[in-house]
Short mmCIF file of N, CA and C in Angstrom, two decimals:
data_model
loop_
_atom_site.label_atom_id
_atom_site.label_comp_id
_atom_site.label_asym_id
_atom_site.label_seq_id
_atom_site.Cartn_x
_atom_site.Cartn_y
_atom_site.Cartn_z
N UNK A 1 20.12 -26.65 32.82
CA UNK A 1 19.95 -25.36 33.22
C UNK A 1 19.65 -24.53 32.14
N UNK A 2 19.20 -23.35 32.15
CA UNK A 2 18.72 -22.84 30.92
C UNK A 2 20.18 -22.60 30.07
N UNK A 3 21.08 -22.18 30.45
CA UNK A 3 22.26 -21.70 29.70
C UNK A 3 23.18 -22.57 29.07
N UNK A 4 22.78 -24.12 29.26
CA UNK A 4 23.46 -25.11 28.74
C UNK A 4 22.33 -25.56 27.65
N UNK A 5 21.43 -25.23 27.20
CA UNK A 5 20.62 -25.76 26.24
C UNK A 5 21.37 -24.96 25.11
N UNK A 6 21.36 -25.62 24.02
CA UNK A 6 21.94 -25.10 22.95
C UNK A 6 21.52 -23.66 22.15
N UNK A 7 19.95 -23.74 22.34
CA UNK A 7 19.35 -22.93 21.75
C UNK A 7 18.47 -21.62 22.72
N UNK A 8 19.11 -21.37 24.06
CA UNK A 8 18.73 -20.70 25.11
C UNK A 8 18.86 -19.06 24.04
N UNK A 9 20.02 -18.96 23.49
CA UNK A 9 20.26 -17.28 23.02
C UNK A 9 19.02 -16.76 22.10
N UNK A 10 19.07 -17.84 21.33
CA UNK A 10 18.03 -17.41 20.16
C UNK A 10 16.51 -17.16 20.92
N UNK A 11 16.37 -18.06 21.76
CA UNK A 11 14.86 -17.95 22.34
C UNK A 11 14.68 -16.96 23.36
N UNK A 12 16.06 -16.49 23.75
CA UNK A 12 15.78 -15.56 24.73
C UNK A 12 15.54 -13.98 23.76
N UNK A 13 16.41 -14.06 22.93
CA UNK A 13 16.38 -12.87 21.86
C UNK A 13 15.00 -12.36 21.32
N UNK A 14 14.19 -13.81 21.04
CA UNK A 14 13.30 -14.04 20.36
C UNK A 14 12.07 -13.42 21.33
N UNK A 15 12.23 -14.16 22.69
CA UNK A 15 10.89 -13.44 23.48
C UNK A 15 11.08 -11.57 24.03
N UNK A 16 12.85 -11.35 23.91
CA UNK A 16 12.96 -9.73 23.99
C UNK A 16 12.41 -9.21 22.91
N UNK A 17 12.55 -9.86 21.84
CA UNK A 17 11.96 -9.01 20.22
C UNK A 17 10.46 -9.04 20.45
N UNK A 18 9.97 -10.00 20.73
CA UNK A 18 8.32 -10.18 21.21
C UNK A 18 8.05 -8.99 22.18
N UNK A 19 8.95 -8.59 22.80
CA UNK A 19 8.47 -7.96 24.43
C UNK A 19 8.68 -6.01 23.93
N UNK A 20 9.72 -6.27 22.88
CA UNK A 20 9.96 -5.02 22.52
C UNK A 20 8.82 -4.56 21.52
N UNK A 21 8.41 -5.48 20.59
CA UNK A 21 7.43 -5.30 19.75
C UNK A 21 5.61 -4.66 20.57
N UNK A 22 5.82 -5.85 21.87
CA UNK A 22 4.67 -5.40 22.28
C UNK A 22 4.96 -3.63 23.01
N UNK A 23 5.87 -3.55 23.21
CA UNK A 23 6.56 -2.08 23.66
C UNK A 23 5.93 -1.29 22.51
N UNK A 24 6.45 -1.41 21.24
CA UNK A 24 6.06 -0.64 20.22
C UNK A 24 4.85 -0.35 20.01
N UNK A 25 3.92 -1.46 20.04
CA UNK A 25 2.29 -1.33 19.74
C UNK A 25 1.86 -0.36 20.73
N UNK A 26 2.20 -0.46 22.17
CA UNK A 26 2.01 0.01 22.89
C UNK A 26 1.93 1.33 23.24
N UNK A 27 3.05 2.12 22.79
CA UNK A 27 3.28 3.43 22.94
C UNK A 27 3.13 3.68 21.88
N UNK A 28 2.61 3.18 20.42
CA UNK A 28 2.18 3.27 19.07
C UNK A 28 0.63 4.22 18.88
N UNK A 29 -0.10 3.01 20.15
CA UNK A 29 -1.31 3.34 20.12
C UNK A 29 -1.52 4.15 21.11
N UNK A 30 -0.84 4.57 22.19
CA UNK A 30 -1.09 5.72 22.98
C UNK A 30 -0.80 7.15 22.03
N UNK A 31 -0.07 7.20 21.07
CA UNK A 31 0.66 7.93 20.56
C UNK A 31 -0.68 8.52 19.70
N UNK A 32 -1.51 7.39 19.26
CA UNK A 32 -2.41 7.69 17.88
C UNK A 32 -3.71 8.24 19.17
N UNK A 33 -3.54 8.09 20.38
CA UNK A 33 -4.86 8.38 21.37
C UNK A 33 -4.49 9.64 21.57
N UNK A 34 -3.11 9.80 21.54
CA UNK A 34 -3.02 11.59 21.98
C UNK A 34 -3.01 12.23 21.09
N UNK A 35 -2.99 12.19 19.92
CA UNK A 35 -2.89 12.85 18.57
C UNK A 35 -4.61 13.25 18.17
N UNK A 36 -5.61 12.11 19.01
CA UNK A 36 -6.62 12.35 18.49
C UNK A 36 -7.12 13.21 19.85
N UNK A 37 -6.46 13.23 20.97
CA UNK A 37 -7.10 13.97 21.89
C UNK A 37 -7.93 13.43 22.77
N UNK A 38 -7.51 11.97 23.03
CA UNK A 38 -8.44 11.24 24.05
C UNK A 38 -7.41 10.89 25.16
N UNK A 39 -5.92 11.22 24.97
CA UNK A 39 -5.03 10.89 26.20
C UNK A 39 -4.28 12.23 26.19
N UNK A 40 -3.79 12.71 27.58
CA UNK A 40 -3.04 13.55 27.33
C UNK A 40 -1.72 13.45 27.49
N UNK A 41 -1.08 14.18 27.28
CA UNK A 41 0.49 13.96 26.96
C UNK A 41 0.58 14.56 25.58
N UNK A 42 2.50 14.16 24.96
CA UNK A 42 2.81 14.69 23.83
C UNK A 42 3.11 13.51 22.87
N UNK A 43 2.26 13.72 21.86
CA UNK A 43 2.54 12.61 20.83
C UNK A 43 3.78 12.43 20.07
N UNK A 44 4.51 13.47 19.93
CA UNK A 44 5.87 13.42 19.59
C UNK A 44 6.77 12.49 20.56
N UNK A 45 6.39 12.75 22.03
CA UNK A 45 7.54 11.97 22.90
C UNK A 45 6.85 10.15 22.61
N UNK A 46 5.67 10.09 22.64
CA UNK A 46 5.41 8.88 22.64
C UNK A 46 5.69 8.10 21.21
N UNK A 47 5.90 8.87 20.00
CA UNK A 47 6.26 8.35 18.62
C UNK A 47 7.43 8.08 18.60
N UNK A 48 8.35 8.75 19.42
CA UNK A 48 10.28 8.45 19.39
C UNK A 48 10.39 7.16 20.64
N UNK A 49 9.36 7.23 21.68
CA UNK A 49 9.31 6.06 22.43
C UNK A 49 9.08 4.86 21.33
N UNK A 50 7.87 4.48 21.00
CA UNK A 50 7.74 3.52 20.32
C UNK A 50 8.72 3.12 19.24
N UNK A 51 9.26 4.15 18.40
CA UNK A 51 10.29 3.70 17.37
C UNK A 51 11.54 3.33 18.31
N UNK A 52 12.02 3.68 19.70
CA UNK A 52 13.06 2.72 20.21
C UNK A 52 12.48 1.67 20.22
N UNK A 53 11.39 1.42 21.00
CA UNK A 53 11.22 -0.19 20.92
C UNK A 53 11.25 -0.70 19.59
N UNK A 54 10.77 -0.24 18.85
CA UNK A 54 11.25 -0.73 17.19
C UNK A 54 12.38 -1.25 16.87
N UNK A 55 13.22 0.00 17.22
CA UNK A 55 14.64 -0.30 17.08
C UNK A 55 15.23 -1.83 18.28
N UNK A 56 14.77 -1.70 19.20
CA UNK A 56 15.34 -2.89 20.08
C UNK A 56 14.77 -4.25 19.23
N UNK A 57 13.60 -4.19 19.03
CA UNK A 57 12.90 -5.75 18.27
C UNK A 57 13.58 -5.86 16.90
N UNK A 58 14.24 -5.11 16.16
CA UNK A 58 14.84 -5.43 15.21
C UNK A 58 16.31 -5.75 15.32
N UNK A 59 17.03 -5.02 16.34
CA UNK A 59 18.15 -5.39 16.76
C UNK A 59 18.21 -7.10 17.18
N UNK A 60 17.12 -7.13 18.20
CA UNK A 60 17.20 -8.68 18.35
C UNK A 60 16.92 -9.51 17.42
N UNK A 61 16.12 -9.34 16.34
CA UNK A 61 15.79 -10.18 14.88
C UNK A 61 17.03 -10.00 14.29
N UNK A 62 17.87 -9.12 14.20
CA UNK A 62 19.53 -9.16 13.31
C UNK A 62 20.44 -9.80 14.01
N UNK A 63 20.86 -10.10 15.89
CA UNK A 63 21.65 -10.62 16.06
C UNK A 63 20.58 -12.47 16.03
N UNK A 64 19.72 -12.70 16.16
CA UNK A 64 19.20 -13.84 16.02
C UNK A 64 19.55 -14.21 14.67
N UNK A 65 19.18 -13.60 13.69
CA UNK A 65 19.69 -13.77 11.95
C UNK A 65 21.22 -14.21 11.69
N UNK A 66 22.25 -13.34 12.76
CA UNK A 66 23.64 -13.50 12.73
C UNK A 66 23.88 -14.78 13.38
N UNK A 67 22.96 -14.84 14.53
CA UNK A 67 23.53 -16.47 15.10
C UNK A 67 23.15 -17.22 14.28
N UNK A 68 22.14 -17.55 13.69
CA UNK A 68 21.83 -18.62 12.43
C UNK A 68 22.64 -18.81 11.83
N UNK A 69 23.16 -17.82 10.75
CA UNK A 69 23.96 -17.49 9.58
C UNK A 69 25.39 -17.98 10.37
N UNK A 70 25.67 -18.11 11.51
CA UNK A 70 26.94 -18.31 12.20
C UNK A 70 26.67 -19.94 12.30
N UNK A 71 25.77 -20.60 13.06
CA UNK A 71 25.62 -21.98 13.21
C UNK A 71 25.62 -22.62 12.13
N UNK A 72 24.88 -22.21 10.64
CA UNK A 72 25.33 -22.60 9.87
C UNK A 72 26.62 -22.95 8.89
N UNK A 73 27.52 -22.67 9.16
CA UNK A 73 28.57 -22.61 8.97
C UNK A 73 29.91 -22.48 9.87
N UNK A 74 29.62 -23.02 11.08
CA UNK A 74 30.26 -22.88 12.22
C UNK A 74 32.04 -23.73 12.03
N UNK A 75 33.17 -23.09 11.85
CA UNK A 75 34.12 -23.59 11.72
C UNK A 75 34.53 -25.04 12.31
N UNK A 76 35.39 -25.73 12.11
CA UNK A 76 36.30 -26.85 13.12
C UNK A 76 37.49 -26.69 13.21
N UNK A 77 38.06 -26.84 14.47
CA UNK A 77 39.45 -26.66 15.11
C UNK A 77 40.00 -27.55 14.24
N UNK A 78 41.01 -27.61 13.43
CA UNK A 78 41.91 -28.25 12.79
C UNK A 78 43.00 -27.41 12.11
N UNK A 79 44.12 -27.81 13.47
CA UNK A 79 45.17 -27.17 13.39
C UNK A 79 45.15 -25.42 13.38
N UNK A 80 46.43 -24.93 12.70
CA UNK A 80 46.56 -23.48 12.92
C UNK A 80 45.42 -23.06 12.03
N UNK A 81 45.04 -23.89 10.55
CA UNK A 81 44.33 -22.76 10.17
C UNK A 81 42.87 -23.26 10.05
N UNK A 82 42.57 -23.65 11.49
CA UNK A 82 40.91 -24.46 11.67
C UNK A 82 40.09 -23.51 11.35
N UNK A 83 40.38 -22.18 11.33
CA UNK A 83 39.14 -21.41 11.42
C UNK A 83 38.67 -21.00 10.12
N UNK A 84 39.47 -21.51 9.16
CA UNK A 84 38.97 -21.57 7.34
C UNK A 84 38.39 -22.54 7.16
N UNK A 85 38.54 -23.57 7.65
CA UNK A 85 37.67 -24.92 7.26
C UNK A 85 36.48 -24.84 7.83
N UNK A 86 35.77 -25.50 7.10
CA UNK A 86 33.74 -25.12 7.30
C UNK A 86 33.38 -26.68 7.78
N UNK A 87 32.58 -26.70 9.02
CA UNK A 87 32.27 -28.27 9.29
C UNK A 87 31.32 -28.78 8.28
N UNK A 88 31.75 -29.88 8.11
CA UNK A 88 30.99 -30.82 7.03
C UNK A 88 30.09 -31.60 7.61
N UNK A 89 28.80 -31.90 6.55
CA UNK A 89 27.45 -32.48 7.13
C UNK A 89 28.30 -33.90 7.58
N UNK A 90 28.72 -34.34 6.93
CA UNK A 90 28.91 -35.88 6.82
C UNK A 90 30.37 -36.09 7.95
N UNK A 91 30.39 -37.60 8.26
CA UNK A 91 31.73 -37.61 8.57
C UNK A 91 32.56 -38.23 7.95
N UNK A 92 33.98 -38.57 8.14
CA UNK A 92 34.67 -39.19 7.52
C UNK A 92 34.59 -40.64 7.16
N UNK A 93 33.85 -41.23 7.93
CA UNK A 93 33.58 -42.66 7.66
C UNK A 93 32.34 -42.62 6.44
N UNK A 94 31.39 -41.68 6.46
CA UNK A 94 30.32 -41.88 5.85
C UNK A 94 30.75 -41.51 4.51
N UNK A 95 31.86 -40.43 4.40
CA UNK A 95 32.25 -40.13 3.06
C UNK A 95 33.62 -41.56 2.64
N UNK A 96 33.96 -41.89 3.03
CA UNK A 96 34.46 -43.21 2.58
C UNK A 96 33.51 -44.79 2.36
N UNK A 97 32.26 -44.41 2.92
CA UNK A 97 31.42 -45.50 2.25
C UNK A 97 31.30 -45.66 0.68
N UNK A 98 31.38 -44.46 0.25
CA UNK A 98 31.27 -43.94 -1.23
C UNK A 98 30.71 -42.95 -2.09
N UNK A 99 30.27 -43.07 -3.18
CA UNK A 99 29.59 -42.04 -3.86
C UNK A 99 28.48 -41.26 -3.46
N UNK A 100 27.72 -42.01 -2.76
CA UNK A 100 26.15 -41.82 -2.47
C UNK A 100 26.53 -40.80 -0.97
N UNK A 101 27.58 -41.55 -0.40
CA UNK A 101 27.37 -40.59 0.95
C UNK A 101 27.94 -39.39 0.42
N UNK A 102 29.03 -39.28 -0.71
CA UNK A 102 29.40 -38.05 -1.11
C UNK A 102 28.29 -37.08 -1.70
N UNK A 103 27.38 -37.80 -2.33
CA UNK A 103 26.03 -37.11 -2.85
C UNK A 103 25.60 -35.97 -1.65
N UNK A 104 25.27 -37.28 -1.10
CA UNK A 104 24.24 -36.96 0.05
C UNK A 104 25.22 -35.42 0.76
N UNK A 105 26.51 -35.66 1.07
CA UNK A 105 27.21 -34.76 1.94
C UNK A 105 27.09 -33.66 1.29
N UNK A 106 27.37 -33.67 -0.23
CA UNK A 106 27.36 -32.08 -0.85
C UNK A 106 25.76 -31.65 -0.78
N UNK A 107 24.98 -32.63 -0.87
CA UNK A 107 23.38 -31.86 -0.81
C UNK A 107 23.33 -31.21 0.72
N UNK A 108 23.98 -31.86 1.66
CA UNK A 108 24.13 -31.18 3.03
C UNK A 108 24.44 -30.12 2.90
N UNK A 109 25.52 -29.95 2.52
CA UNK A 109 26.72 -28.80 2.56
C UNK A 109 25.77 -27.40 1.25
N UNK A 110 25.18 -27.89 0.50
CA UNK A 110 24.45 -27.10 -0.30
C UNK A 110 23.63 -26.32 0.29
N UNK A 111 22.99 -27.48 1.40
CA UNK A 111 21.52 -26.61 1.85
C UNK A 111 22.30 -25.62 2.99
N UNK A 112 23.21 -26.10 3.65
CA UNK A 112 23.58 -25.54 4.45
C UNK A 112 23.96 -24.48 3.96
N UNK A 113 25.07 -24.09 2.75
CA UNK A 113 25.11 -22.83 2.27
C UNK A 113 23.93 -22.03 2.02
N UNK A 114 22.69 -22.23 1.49
CA UNK A 114 21.45 -21.88 1.15
C UNK A 114 21.18 -21.07 2.77
N UNK A 115 20.83 -21.92 3.89
CA UNK A 115 20.39 -21.26 4.79
C UNK A 115 21.36 -20.21 5.49
N UNK A 116 22.45 -20.46 5.28
CA UNK A 116 23.20 -19.28 5.64
C UNK A 116 23.55 -18.01 5.07
N UNK A 117 22.80 -17.82 3.31
CA UNK A 117 22.23 -17.31 2.64
C UNK A 117 21.29 -16.38 3.02
N UNK A 118 20.44 -17.47 3.37
CA UNK A 118 18.86 -16.86 4.06
C UNK A 118 19.36 -16.34 4.90
N UNK A 119 19.83 -16.78 6.03
CA UNK A 119 20.46 -15.77 7.51
C UNK A 119 20.95 -14.89 7.08
N UNK A 120 21.66 -14.77 6.33
CA UNK A 120 22.80 -13.15 6.02
C UNK A 120 21.60 -12.32 5.11
N UNK A 121 20.74 -12.83 4.33
CA UNK A 121 19.89 -11.78 3.71
C UNK A 121 18.76 -11.12 4.70
N UNK A 122 18.71 -12.36 5.52
CA UNK A 122 17.49 -12.02 6.80
C UNK A 122 18.35 -10.63 7.55
N UNK A 123 19.62 -11.01 8.15
CA UNK A 123 20.18 -10.10 8.74
C UNK A 123 20.10 -8.66 8.17
N UNK A 124 20.77 -8.76 6.72
CA UNK A 124 20.68 -7.34 6.35
C UNK A 124 19.15 -6.28 6.24
N UNK A 125 18.08 -7.44 5.97
CA UNK A 125 16.85 -6.42 6.26
C UNK A 125 16.99 -5.99 7.38
N UNK A 126 17.27 -6.80 8.60
CA UNK A 126 16.56 -6.48 9.69
C UNK A 126 17.59 -5.48 10.16
N UNK A 127 18.91 -5.05 9.47
CA UNK A 127 20.02 -3.98 9.93
C UNK A 127 19.30 -2.56 9.06
N UNK A 128 18.84 -2.93 8.29
CA UNK A 128 17.93 -1.79 7.40
C UNK A 128 17.04 -1.01 8.59
N UNK A 129 15.93 -2.19 8.58
CA UNK A 129 14.80 -1.64 9.43
C UNK A 129 15.44 -1.25 10.78
N UNK A 130 16.24 -1.57 11.39
CA UNK A 130 16.70 -0.93 12.90
C UNK A 130 17.24 0.32 12.38
N UNK A 131 17.77 0.53 11.70
CA UNK A 131 19.10 1.60 11.74
C UNK A 131 17.42 2.81 11.04
N UNK A 132 16.60 2.28 10.55
CA UNK A 132 15.37 3.10 9.71
C UNK A 132 14.51 3.73 11.48
N UNK A 133 14.35 2.44 12.23
CA UNK A 133 13.49 2.87 13.03
C UNK A 133 14.38 3.69 13.97
N UNK A 134 15.55 3.37 14.30
CA UNK A 134 16.86 4.38 14.93
C UNK A 134 16.70 5.73 14.82
N UNK A 135 16.89 5.97 12.99
CA UNK A 135 16.58 7.04 12.81
C UNK A 135 15.04 7.88 13.16
N UNK A 136 14.46 7.04 13.32
CA UNK A 136 13.01 7.98 13.67
C UNK A 136 12.90 8.13 14.99
N UNK A 137 13.44 7.14 15.90
CA UNK A 137 13.56 7.21 17.12
C UNK A 137 14.52 8.21 17.50
N UNK A 138 15.11 8.80 16.91
CA UNK A 138 16.43 9.53 17.18
C UNK A 138 17.14 8.94 18.18
N UNK A 139 17.69 7.68 18.15
CA UNK A 139 18.56 7.05 18.81
C UNK A 139 19.98 7.68 18.49
N UNK A 140 20.89 7.75 19.68
CA UNK A 140 21.66 8.49 19.49
C UNK A 140 22.73 7.48 19.03
N UNK A 141 23.65 8.00 18.24
CA UNK A 141 24.76 7.00 17.56
C UNK A 141 24.39 6.34 16.27
N UNK A 142 22.85 6.33 16.17
CA UNK A 142 22.34 5.27 15.22
C UNK A 142 21.47 6.24 14.01
N UNK A 143 21.44 7.40 14.49
CA UNK A 143 20.94 8.50 13.66
C UNK A 143 21.50 8.74 12.30
N UNK A 144 21.01 8.96 11.13
CA UNK A 144 21.43 8.64 10.01
C UNK A 144 21.19 9.99 9.05
N UNK A 145 21.12 10.10 7.70
CA UNK A 145 20.96 11.25 7.09
C UNK A 145 19.28 10.74 6.02
N UNK A 146 18.39 11.75 6.41
CA UNK A 146 17.04 11.60 5.74
C UNK A 146 17.21 10.56 4.18
N UNK A 147 18.20 11.09 3.78
CA UNK A 147 18.12 10.69 2.12
C UNK A 147 18.93 9.05 1.83
N UNK A 148 19.69 8.49 3.19
CA UNK A 148 20.19 7.23 3.43
C UNK A 148 19.16 6.14 3.76
N UNK A 149 18.67 7.10 5.12
CA UNK A 149 17.15 6.21 5.22
C UNK A 149 15.99 6.15 4.37
N UNK A 150 16.01 6.73 3.54
CA UNK A 150 14.64 6.63 2.72
C UNK A 150 15.36 5.79 1.44
N UNK A 151 16.59 5.82 1.26
CA UNK A 151 17.15 4.71 -0.01
C UNK A 151 17.05 3.45 1.19
N UNK A 152 17.26 3.30 2.30
CA UNK A 152 16.88 2.20 3.13
C UNK A 152 16.17 1.71 2.94
N UNK A 153 15.05 2.07 3.15
CA UNK A 153 13.37 1.93 2.84
C UNK A 153 12.89 1.35 1.79
N UNK A 154 13.39 2.46 0.72
CA UNK A 154 12.49 1.42 -0.66
C UNK A 154 13.66 0.00 -1.00
N UNK A 155 15.10 0.24 -0.32
CA UNK A 155 15.49 -1.29 -0.71
C UNK A 155 14.89 -1.98 0.35
N UNK A 156 14.63 -1.68 1.58
CA UNK A 156 14.21 -3.09 1.96
C UNK A 156 12.44 -3.56 1.83
N UNK A 157 12.19 -2.30 1.37
CA UNK A 157 10.48 -2.53 0.51
C UNK A 157 10.87 -3.56 -0.63
N UNK A 158 11.71 -3.58 -1.45
CA UNK A 158 12.03 -4.11 -2.55
C UNK A 158 12.24 -5.65 -2.25
N UNK A 159 13.22 -5.85 -1.10
CA UNK A 159 13.86 -7.48 -0.80
C UNK A 159 12.14 -7.87 -0.05
N UNK A 160 11.63 -7.17 0.78
CA UNK A 160 10.23 -7.56 0.96
C UNK A 160 9.19 -8.58 -0.05
N UNK A 161 9.33 -7.20 -0.94
CA UNK A 161 8.27 -7.80 -2.00
C UNK A 161 9.00 -9.13 -3.03
N UNK A 162 10.15 -9.17 -2.95
CA UNK A 162 10.81 -10.36 -3.85
C UNK A 162 10.79 -11.24 -2.84
N UNK A 163 10.53 -11.18 -1.84
CA UNK A 163 10.51 -12.58 -0.94
C UNK A 163 8.99 -13.06 -1.17
N UNK A 164 7.94 -12.37 -0.95
CA UNK A 164 6.43 -12.60 -1.20
C UNK A 164 6.01 -13.05 -2.77
N UNK A 165 6.74 -12.30 -4.11
CA UNK A 165 6.22 -12.76 -5.28
C UNK A 165 7.30 -13.88 -5.47
N UNK A 166 6.26 -15.00 -6.13
CA UNK A 166 6.91 -16.20 -6.41
C UNK A 166 8.27 -15.88 -7.57
N UNK A 167 9.45 -16.57 -7.71
CA UNK A 167 10.34 -16.61 -8.53
C UNK A 167 10.15 -17.61 -9.82
N UNK A 168 10.58 -17.09 -10.55
CA UNK A 168 10.25 -17.89 -12.04
C UNK A 168 9.32 -18.09 -12.54
N UNK A 169 8.47 -16.94 -12.73
CA UNK A 169 7.13 -17.00 -13.52
C UNK A 169 7.56 -16.81 -14.92
N UNK A 170 6.40 -17.89 -15.47
CA UNK A 170 7.25 -17.99 -16.82
C UNK A 170 5.78 -17.35 -17.58
N UNK A 171 6.17 -16.92 -18.42
CA UNK A 171 5.31 -16.27 -19.14
C UNK A 171 4.11 -17.25 -20.06
N UNK A 172 2.86 -17.15 -20.01
CA UNK A 172 1.98 -17.77 -20.55
C UNK A 172 0.99 -17.60 -21.77
N UNK A 173 1.55 -18.10 -22.86
CA UNK A 173 1.19 -17.96 -23.90
C UNK A 173 -0.37 -18.61 -24.22
N UNK A 174 -0.82 -17.65 -24.92
CA UNK A 174 -2.35 -17.43 -25.14
C UNK A 174 -2.82 -17.98 -26.72
#
């Protein structure tokens, strides 16, 4: 059954995000047609509805990013303090086989830490996107101050640009 698959929740959320994005684009196009007098209706209402669909899409993406972050550092149940211990990538037998296995386990754990950090960065971005579109869509309980939303816009744009530009550009001597 669907709920027995390990990845059914992220897939369902991804489908919800795609459908919400489709709703956002549809209402945004209707808003544009209303602004130009090609379709009757209030452009403002269509704009608010489109931003609410955008908020829904970003909340689905935020949940997916948090699920990925939690999956990359899932705790194991070991005694009273089991929730504090992280799952190891290698088994105890592999660790006993020697330093090669220890190196692989450390590399796997470092990769898991990097994946978790990337998922948390993505969750932070999606949270800012969600709060911005919720503010524009006048979603109750998620509206904020215009200045705070503007600062989130600047920060989220800077983080998105940081992703696009290669890291570690070296000065080229001529």
